[in-house]
XYZ file of C-alpha atoms in Angstrom:
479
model
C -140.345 151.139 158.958
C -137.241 148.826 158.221
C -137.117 145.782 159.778
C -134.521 146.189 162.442
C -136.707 149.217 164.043
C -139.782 147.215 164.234
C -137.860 144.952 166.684
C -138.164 147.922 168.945
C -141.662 147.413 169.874
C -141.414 143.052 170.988
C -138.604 143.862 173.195
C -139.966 146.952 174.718
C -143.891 145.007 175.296
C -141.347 142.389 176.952
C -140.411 144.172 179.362
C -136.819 145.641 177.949
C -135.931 148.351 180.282
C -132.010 149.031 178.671
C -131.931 151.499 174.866
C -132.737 150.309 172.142
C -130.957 151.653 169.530
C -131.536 151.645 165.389
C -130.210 153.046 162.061
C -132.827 155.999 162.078
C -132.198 156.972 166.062
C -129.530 160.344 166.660
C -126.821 158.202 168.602
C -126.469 154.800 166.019
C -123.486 156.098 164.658
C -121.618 156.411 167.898
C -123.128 153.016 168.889
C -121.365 151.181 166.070
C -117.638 152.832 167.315
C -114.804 150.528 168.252
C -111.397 150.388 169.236
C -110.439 148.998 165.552
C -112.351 151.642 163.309
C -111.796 148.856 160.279
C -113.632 146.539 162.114
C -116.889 148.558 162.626
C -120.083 147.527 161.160
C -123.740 148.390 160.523
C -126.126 146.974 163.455
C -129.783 146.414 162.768
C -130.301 146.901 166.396
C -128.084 147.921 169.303
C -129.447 147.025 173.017
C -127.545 148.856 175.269
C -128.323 146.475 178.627
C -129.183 147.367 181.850
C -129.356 143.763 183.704
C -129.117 140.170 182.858
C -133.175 140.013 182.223
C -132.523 142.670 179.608
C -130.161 140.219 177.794
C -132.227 136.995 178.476
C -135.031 139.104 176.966
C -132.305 139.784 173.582
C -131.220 136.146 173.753
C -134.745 134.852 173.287
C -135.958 137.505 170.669
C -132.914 137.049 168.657
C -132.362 132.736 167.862
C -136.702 133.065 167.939
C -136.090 135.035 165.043
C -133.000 133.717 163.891
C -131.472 137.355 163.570
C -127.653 137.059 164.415
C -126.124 138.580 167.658
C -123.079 139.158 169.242
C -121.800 140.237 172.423
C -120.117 144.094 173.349
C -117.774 144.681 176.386
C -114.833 147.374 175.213
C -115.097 146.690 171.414
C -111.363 145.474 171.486
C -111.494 143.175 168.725
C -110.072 144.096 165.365
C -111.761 141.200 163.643
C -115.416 142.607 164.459
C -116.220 139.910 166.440
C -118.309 142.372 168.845
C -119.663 143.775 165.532
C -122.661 142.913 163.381
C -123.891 143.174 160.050
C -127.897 143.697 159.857
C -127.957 141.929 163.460
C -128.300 142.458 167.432
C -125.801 143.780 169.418
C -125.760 143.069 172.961
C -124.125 146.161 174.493
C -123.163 146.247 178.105
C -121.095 149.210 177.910
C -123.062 152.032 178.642
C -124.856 150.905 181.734
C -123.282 147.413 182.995
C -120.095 149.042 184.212
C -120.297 150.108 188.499
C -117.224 148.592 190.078
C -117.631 147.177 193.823
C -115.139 146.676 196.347
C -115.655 144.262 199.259
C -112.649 145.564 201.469
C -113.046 142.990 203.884
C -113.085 140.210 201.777
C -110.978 141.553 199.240
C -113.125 140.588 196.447
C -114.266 143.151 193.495
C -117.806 142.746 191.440
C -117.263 144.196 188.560
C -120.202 144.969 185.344
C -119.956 142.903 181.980
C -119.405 146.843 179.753
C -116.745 148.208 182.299
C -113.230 148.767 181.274
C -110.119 148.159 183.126
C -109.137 151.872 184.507
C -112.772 151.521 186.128
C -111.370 148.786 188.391
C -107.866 149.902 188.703
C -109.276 153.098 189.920
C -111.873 151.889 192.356
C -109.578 148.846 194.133
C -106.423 151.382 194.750
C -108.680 153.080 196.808
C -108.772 150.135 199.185
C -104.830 149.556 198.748
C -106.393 146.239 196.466
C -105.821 145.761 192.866
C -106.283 142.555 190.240
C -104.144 141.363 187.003
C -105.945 143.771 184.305
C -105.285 144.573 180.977
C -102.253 146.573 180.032
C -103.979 149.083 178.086
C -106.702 150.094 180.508
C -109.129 151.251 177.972
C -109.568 147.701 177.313
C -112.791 146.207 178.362
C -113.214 143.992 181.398
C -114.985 140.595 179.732
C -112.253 139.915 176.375
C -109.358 139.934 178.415
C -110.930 137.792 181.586
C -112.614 135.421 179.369
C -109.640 134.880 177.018
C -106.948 134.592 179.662
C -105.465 137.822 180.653
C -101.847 138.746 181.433
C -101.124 141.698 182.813
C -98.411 144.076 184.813
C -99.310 141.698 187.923
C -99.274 138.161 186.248
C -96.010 137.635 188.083
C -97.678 137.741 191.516
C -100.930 136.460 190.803
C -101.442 134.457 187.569
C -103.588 135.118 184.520
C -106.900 137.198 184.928
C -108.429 133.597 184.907
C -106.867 132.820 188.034
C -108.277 135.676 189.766
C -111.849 135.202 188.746
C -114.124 133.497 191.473
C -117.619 134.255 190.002
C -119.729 135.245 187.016
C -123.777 135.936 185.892
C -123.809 134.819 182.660
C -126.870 134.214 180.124
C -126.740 131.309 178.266
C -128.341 130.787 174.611
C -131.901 129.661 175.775
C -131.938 132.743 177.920
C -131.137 131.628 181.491
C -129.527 133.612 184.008
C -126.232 131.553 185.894
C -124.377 131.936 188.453
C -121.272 130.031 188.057
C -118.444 129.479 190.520
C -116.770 126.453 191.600
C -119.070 124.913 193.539
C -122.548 126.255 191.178
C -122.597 125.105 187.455
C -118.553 124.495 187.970
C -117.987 122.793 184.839
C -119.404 125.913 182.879
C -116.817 127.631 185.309
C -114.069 126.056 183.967
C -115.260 126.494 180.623
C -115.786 130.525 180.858
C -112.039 130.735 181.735
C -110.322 130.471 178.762
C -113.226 129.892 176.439
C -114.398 133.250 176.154
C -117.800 134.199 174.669
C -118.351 130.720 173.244
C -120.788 129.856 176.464
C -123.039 133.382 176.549
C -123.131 136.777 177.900
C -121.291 137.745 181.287
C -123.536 140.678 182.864
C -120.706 140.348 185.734
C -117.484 139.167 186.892
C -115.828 138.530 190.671
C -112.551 139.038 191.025
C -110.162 138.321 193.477
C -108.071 141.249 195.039
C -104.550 141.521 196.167
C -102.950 144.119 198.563
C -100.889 146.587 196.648
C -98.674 149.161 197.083
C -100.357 152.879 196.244
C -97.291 153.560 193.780
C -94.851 151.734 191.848
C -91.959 151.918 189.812
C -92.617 152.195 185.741
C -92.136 154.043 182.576
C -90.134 153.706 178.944
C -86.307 154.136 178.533
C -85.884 155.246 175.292
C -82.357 153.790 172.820
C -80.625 154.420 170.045
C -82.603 152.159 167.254
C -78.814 150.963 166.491
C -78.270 149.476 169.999
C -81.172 146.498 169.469
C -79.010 143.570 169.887
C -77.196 145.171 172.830
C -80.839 146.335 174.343
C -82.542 142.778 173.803
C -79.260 140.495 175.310
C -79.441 143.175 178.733
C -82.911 142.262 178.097
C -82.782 138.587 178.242
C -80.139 138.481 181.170
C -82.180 140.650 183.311
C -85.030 137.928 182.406
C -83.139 134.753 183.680
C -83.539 136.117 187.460
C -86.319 138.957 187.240
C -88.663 137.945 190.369
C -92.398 138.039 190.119
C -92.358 141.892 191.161
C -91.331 142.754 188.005
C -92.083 143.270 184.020
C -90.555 144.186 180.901
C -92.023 145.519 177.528
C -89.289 145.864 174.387
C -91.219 147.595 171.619
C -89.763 148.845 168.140
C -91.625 150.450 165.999
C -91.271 152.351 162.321
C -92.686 155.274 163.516
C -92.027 156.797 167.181
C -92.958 160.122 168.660
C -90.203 161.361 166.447
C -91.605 160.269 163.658
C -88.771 157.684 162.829
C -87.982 154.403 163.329
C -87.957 154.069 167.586
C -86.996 151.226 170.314
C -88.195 151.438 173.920
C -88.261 149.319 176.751
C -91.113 150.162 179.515
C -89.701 148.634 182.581
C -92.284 148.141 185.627
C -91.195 147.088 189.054
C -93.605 146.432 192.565
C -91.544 148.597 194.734
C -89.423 151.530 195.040
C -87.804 153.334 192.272
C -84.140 152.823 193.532
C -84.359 149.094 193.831
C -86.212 149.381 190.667
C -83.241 151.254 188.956
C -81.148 148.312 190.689
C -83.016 145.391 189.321
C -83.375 146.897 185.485
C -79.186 147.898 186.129
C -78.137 145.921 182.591
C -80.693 148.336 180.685
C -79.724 151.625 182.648
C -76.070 150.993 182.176
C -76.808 150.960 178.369
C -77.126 154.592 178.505
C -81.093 155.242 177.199
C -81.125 158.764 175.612
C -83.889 159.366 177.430
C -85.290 157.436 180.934
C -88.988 158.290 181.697
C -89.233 155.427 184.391
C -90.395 157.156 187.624
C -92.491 156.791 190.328
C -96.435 156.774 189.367
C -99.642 156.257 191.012
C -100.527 152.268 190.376
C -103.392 153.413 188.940
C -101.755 155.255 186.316
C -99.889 151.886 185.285
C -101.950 150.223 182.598
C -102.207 153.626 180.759
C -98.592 154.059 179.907
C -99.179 152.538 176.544
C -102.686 154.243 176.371
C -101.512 157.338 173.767
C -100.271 154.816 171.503
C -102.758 152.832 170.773
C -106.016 155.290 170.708
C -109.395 154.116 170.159
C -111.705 154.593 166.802
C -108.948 154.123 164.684
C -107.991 151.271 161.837
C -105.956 148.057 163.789
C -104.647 145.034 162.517
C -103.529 142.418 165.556
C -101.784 139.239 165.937
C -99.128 137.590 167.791
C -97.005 134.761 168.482
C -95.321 132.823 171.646
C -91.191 132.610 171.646
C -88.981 130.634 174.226
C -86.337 133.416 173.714
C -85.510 136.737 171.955
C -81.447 136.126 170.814
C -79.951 139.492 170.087
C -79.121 138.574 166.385
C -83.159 137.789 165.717
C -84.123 141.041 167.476
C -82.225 142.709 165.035
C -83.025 141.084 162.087
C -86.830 141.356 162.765
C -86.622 144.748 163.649
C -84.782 145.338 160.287
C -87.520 143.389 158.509
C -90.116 145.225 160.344
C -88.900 148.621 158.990
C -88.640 147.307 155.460
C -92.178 146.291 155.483
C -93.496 149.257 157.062
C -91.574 151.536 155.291
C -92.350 149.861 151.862
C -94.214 152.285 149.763
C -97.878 152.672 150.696
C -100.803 155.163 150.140
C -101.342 155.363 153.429
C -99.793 156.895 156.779
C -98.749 153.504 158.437
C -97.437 152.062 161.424
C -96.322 148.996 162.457
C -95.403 147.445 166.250
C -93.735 144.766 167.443
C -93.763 144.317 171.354
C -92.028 141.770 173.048
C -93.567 141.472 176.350
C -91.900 139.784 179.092
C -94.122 138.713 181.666
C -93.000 136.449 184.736
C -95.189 133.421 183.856
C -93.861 130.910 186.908
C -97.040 131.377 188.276
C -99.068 131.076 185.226
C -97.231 127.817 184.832
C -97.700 126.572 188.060
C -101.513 125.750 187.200
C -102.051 122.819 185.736
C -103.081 122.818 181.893
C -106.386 121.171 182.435
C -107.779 123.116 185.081
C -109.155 126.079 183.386
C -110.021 125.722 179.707
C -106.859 127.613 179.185
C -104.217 125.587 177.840
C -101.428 127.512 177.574
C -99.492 126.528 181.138
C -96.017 127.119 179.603
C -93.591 130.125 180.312
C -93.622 131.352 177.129
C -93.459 135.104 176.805
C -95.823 136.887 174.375
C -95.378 138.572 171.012
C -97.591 140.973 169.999
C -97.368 142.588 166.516
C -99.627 145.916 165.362
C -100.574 147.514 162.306
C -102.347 151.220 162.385
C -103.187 153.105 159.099
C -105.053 155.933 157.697
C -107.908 155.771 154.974
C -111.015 153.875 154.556
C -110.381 152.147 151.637
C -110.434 148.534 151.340
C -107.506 148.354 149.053
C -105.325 149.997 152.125
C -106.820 147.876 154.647
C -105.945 144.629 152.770
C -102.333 145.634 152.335
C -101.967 146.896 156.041
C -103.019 142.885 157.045
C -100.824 141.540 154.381
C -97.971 143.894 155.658
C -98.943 142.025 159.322
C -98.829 138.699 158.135
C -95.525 139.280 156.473
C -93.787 140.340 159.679
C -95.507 137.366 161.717
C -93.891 134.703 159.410
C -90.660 136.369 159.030
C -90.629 136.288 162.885
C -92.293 133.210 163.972
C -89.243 131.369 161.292
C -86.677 133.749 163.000
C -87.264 132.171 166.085
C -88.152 128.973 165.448
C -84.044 127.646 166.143
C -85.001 129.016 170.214
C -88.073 126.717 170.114
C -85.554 123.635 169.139
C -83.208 124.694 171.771
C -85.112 124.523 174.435
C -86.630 121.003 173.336
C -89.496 121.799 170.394
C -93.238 123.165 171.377
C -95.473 121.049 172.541
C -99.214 120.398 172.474
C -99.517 123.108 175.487
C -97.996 125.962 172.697
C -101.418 126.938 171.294
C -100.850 130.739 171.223
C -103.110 133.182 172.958
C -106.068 133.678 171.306
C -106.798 137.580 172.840
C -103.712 138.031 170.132
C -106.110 136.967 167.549
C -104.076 134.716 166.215
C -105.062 133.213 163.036
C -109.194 133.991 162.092
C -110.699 134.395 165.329
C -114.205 133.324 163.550
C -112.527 130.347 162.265
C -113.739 126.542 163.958
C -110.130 125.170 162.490
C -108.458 127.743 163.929
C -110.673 127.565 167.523
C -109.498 123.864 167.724
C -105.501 124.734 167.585
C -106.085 127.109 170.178
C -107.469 124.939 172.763
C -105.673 122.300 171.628
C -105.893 119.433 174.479
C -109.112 120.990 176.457
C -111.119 121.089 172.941
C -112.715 117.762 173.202
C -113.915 118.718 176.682
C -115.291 122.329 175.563
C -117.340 120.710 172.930
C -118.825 118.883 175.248
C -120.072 122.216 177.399
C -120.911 123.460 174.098
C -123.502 120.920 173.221
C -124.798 121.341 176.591
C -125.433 124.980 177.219
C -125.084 126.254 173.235
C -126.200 123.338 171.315
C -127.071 125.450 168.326
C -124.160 128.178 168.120
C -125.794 131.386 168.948
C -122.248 132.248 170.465
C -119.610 131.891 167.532
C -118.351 135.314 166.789
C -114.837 134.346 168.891
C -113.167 131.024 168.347
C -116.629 129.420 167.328
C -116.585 125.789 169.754
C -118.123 123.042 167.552
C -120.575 120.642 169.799
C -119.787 117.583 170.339
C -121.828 115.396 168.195
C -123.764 112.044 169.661
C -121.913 108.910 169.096
C-alpha cells in the first residue's frame, strides 16, 4: 500500500463522507484534469468534498501530517496552483456546486466547485444575474476571490463588489462565516486576497435585474485594418456607458487558420441601439458581423470554443491607459513574428484587449477590499496554446509569452506617461497571473498598498502558510 492510499482509512474513521480518491482507484486520472493540461500534476490523494466538515476534516489531517494541500474550484490556473505533487487536493468540484436563488431578496448562494454557466443559468431564470467570468467554464471561487471583471462590471463593479457572504475553512480547521458584520476583517481580506485565507465551501452573491437577452457577438476585419479597427475602438471608448463592452482580439491563428482580428462587441439592450452605439466599428465594414441578439445566458460562452479545457495554456497580462492605433499595430506585427517563428509545435498565440467600463470599479475606494487596483485601467490579456507534451515545447511556448508581454508592456509605456505615470494603485491583476503566482516577491507588488494589512490577517488566521499555492501572503512578524 503506498502511502497516499493509506490516508484513505484516517479520513474515512473521521467521519469523511466526500471520495476519496488515489493513484490505484479507476477515476485518478480524470481527477488530476485541468483547464491548462501543462499544468496538471500527480496527487497523492484527491478529496472530492461534500461540505465544509469534509474539508475541516482534510485541513486537520493534512498540516497534522505535514502533507501539502491545495485548494480546487474550476482548475483555471495554468501555473498549477490548484495542482499537487505527492499531496492533498481539496476538490469541491464534483459535489459543492447547487446554485440557489433567493428571488425575493435577490441574493444567489452559490457552492465553492461550481462554475460560472451554473449561475448564469440558474439567476436568468429569475430575470437576476451577477458580474461572472467571461469564459463561463471558469470556476466560481478564482475569479470572486481574485477580483473578477466581467460583461457586467460596467453596471455593477468587480465580482468582489457583489459578494455579501462566504463559509470558509481556515488552516486550523474552523468553519466561518464571514460577512461584514461576522469576522469582517477576514471579509475584506477574502476579496481580493484569494486562497491565501482557506477554503470557500460557498459564496453569496448579490443579484441584479437583467434583461432575458442582449446584444453581443464578434465582427470579424481585415487583419490589415488594425490601426483603423483599434482608433474606432478607442473613440467609441471615450463615451461607451456602463451598458456596454468591448473585446479586440488578434491572434496568429483564427478559424481560418491565419493570422485573424475580431472585436466581440456586447451591449445591455436592443440590437439596433446596439448597432448605434458600436456605429465607428460597423461603418468599418467587418467582412463578417456575427453580433446578434442571444439569450444572456449564452453571453459568457462566446469565447468558450476558443479556449477549450484539458489543453496546454500559458497566461499573463498587463494593464494599459490606452491602445494608440500605431502600438496596436506594431504589437500585433510582433505578435505574429513570434508566433509564427519556427516551432515543433502547432502554436497559438492571443492577445485580447478587453475594454471594460471600470467607472464603477473605480468608484470604490482602494482600501476597502484587499483589492487594490481602483484605477480605470483596461486589461490586457495575452495567451499561448500548443501541442505536445514535451518540456522542451512547453518552455519555448512561455518564453514566446514573455517575449510578447515586454514588447507590449514597452510599447505602451509612452500612454502611461501621458496620462501622468502609474501609480502605487497599478499593481496588475493577479487572476492574469502576472509574474509567478507562487512567488512572495511577486504577491507583495500585487497588493501593493493593502500588503502590510493582509499580513496581518495572515498571521492571524494562517500563521503557518498552509494556504500559499496563489500569491503566497507572508505573516506579519512580531515586532
Amino acid at each position: 500500500m503506498s502511502a497516499s492510499t493509506s490516508w484513505k482509512d484516517p479520513l474515512t474513521s473521521a467521519g469523511f463522507t466526500g471520495d476519496l480518491v488515489t493513484p490505484p482507484d479507476a477515476d485518478y486520472d480524470s481527477a488530476l484534469v485541468r483547464f491548462a493540461k501543462n499544468a496538471q500534476k500527480k496527487a497523492g490523494l484527491v478529496a472530492f468534498v461534500k461540505s465544509p466538515q469534509d474539508v475541516s476534516l482534510v485541513i486537520k489531517y493534512a498540516t497534522a501530517n505535514n502533507i501539502p494541500l491545495v485548494i480546487r474550484g474550476g482548475g483555471h490556473s495554468t501555473y498549477g496552483t490548484s495542482s499537487t505533487d505527492g499531496g492533498i487536493v481539496i476538490d469541491l468540484s464534483r459535489h459543492l456546486i447547487s446554485v440557489r436563488i433567493d428571488e425575493a431578496k435577490r441574493i444567489g448562494y452559490v457552492g465553492g466547485g461550481a462554475n460560472w454557466a451554473a449561475v448564469d443559468a440558474e439567476a436568468i431564470k429569475y430575470g437576476l444575474a451577477t458580474v461572472g467570468g467571461t469564459v463561463n467554464h471558469t470556476g466560481v471561487g478564482g475569479l470572486s476571490l481574485g477580483g473578477g471583471y466581467g460583461w457586467l462590471t460596467g453596471e455593477h463593479g468587480l465580482t468582489i463588489d457583489n459578494l455579501v457572504q462566504v463559509t470558509i475553512v481556515t488552516s486550523d480547521g474552523s468553519i466561518l462565516t464571514v460577512n461584514e458584520t461576522t469576522n469582517s476583517d477576514l471579509f475584506w481580506g477574502i476579496r481580493g486576497g484569494g486562497s491565501n485565507f482557506g477554503c470557500v465551501t460557498e459564496f453569496v452573491y448579490r443579484l441584479h435585474p437583467q434583461r432575458s437577452h442582449v446584444f453581443a457577438g464578434p465582427l470579424i476585419f481585415p487583419v490589415p485594418r488594425i490601426a483603423e479597427v483599434a482608433a474606432a475602438t478607442e473613440e467609441w471608448y471615450s463615451n461607451a456607458s456602463d451598458k456596454e463592452g468591448l473585446m479586440l482580439i488578434t491572434t496568429n491563428k483564427g478559424p481560418m487558420g491565419g493570422p485573424a482580428l475580431l472585436v466581440i462587441v456586447f451591449f445591455n439592450g436592443e440590437e439596433d441601439e446596439g448597432k448605434q452605439r458600436f456605429k465607428g466599428l460597423f461603418d468599418l465594414g467587418p467582412v463578417m458581423s456575427l453580433a446578434s441578439t442571444i439569450p444572456y445566458e449564452n453571453l459568457n460562452a462566446l469565447q468558450n470554443d476558443n479556449v477549450k479545457y484539458n489543453q496546454n495554456y500559458h497566461l499573463t497580462g498587463s494593464t494599459r491607459a490606452s491602445l494608440p492605433p500605431d502600438v496596436a499595430k506594431t504589437v500585433f506585427d510582433k505578435l505574429l513574428e513570434t508566433a509564427n517563428s519556427p516551432s515543433e509545435a502547432d502554436l497559438q498565440m492571443v492577445l485580447i484587449w478587453e475594454y471594460h467600463i471600470l467607472k464603477r470599479l473605480a468608484s470604490v475606494s482602494p482600501d476597502a477590499t484587499a483589492f487594490p487596483m481602483r484605477v480605470q485601467r483596461p486589461l490586457t490579456v495575452m495567451l499561448v496554446t500548443w501541442t505536445g507534451d514535451d518540456s522542451q515545447l512547453t518552455a519555448d511556448a512561455k518564453k514566446r509569452l514573455d517575449v510578447i508581454k515586454a514588447f507590449s508592456d514597452e510599447a505602451l509605456a509612452p500612454a502611461f506617461e501621458e496620462k501622468g505615470g502609474k501609480t502605487e494603485l497599478d499593481t496588475g491583476y493577479s487572476n492574469t497571473e502576472i509574474g509567478n503566482p507562487k512567488s512572495e516577491h511577486v504577491a507583495r507588488a500585487m497588493f501593493g498598498p493593502n500588503y502590510p494589512r493582509l499580513q496581518q490577517l495572515k498571521k492571524k488566521y494562517d500563521p503557518d502558510m498552509v494556504f500559499k499555492a496563489w500569491y503566497p501572503i507572508v505573516p506579519a512578524t512580531t515586532a
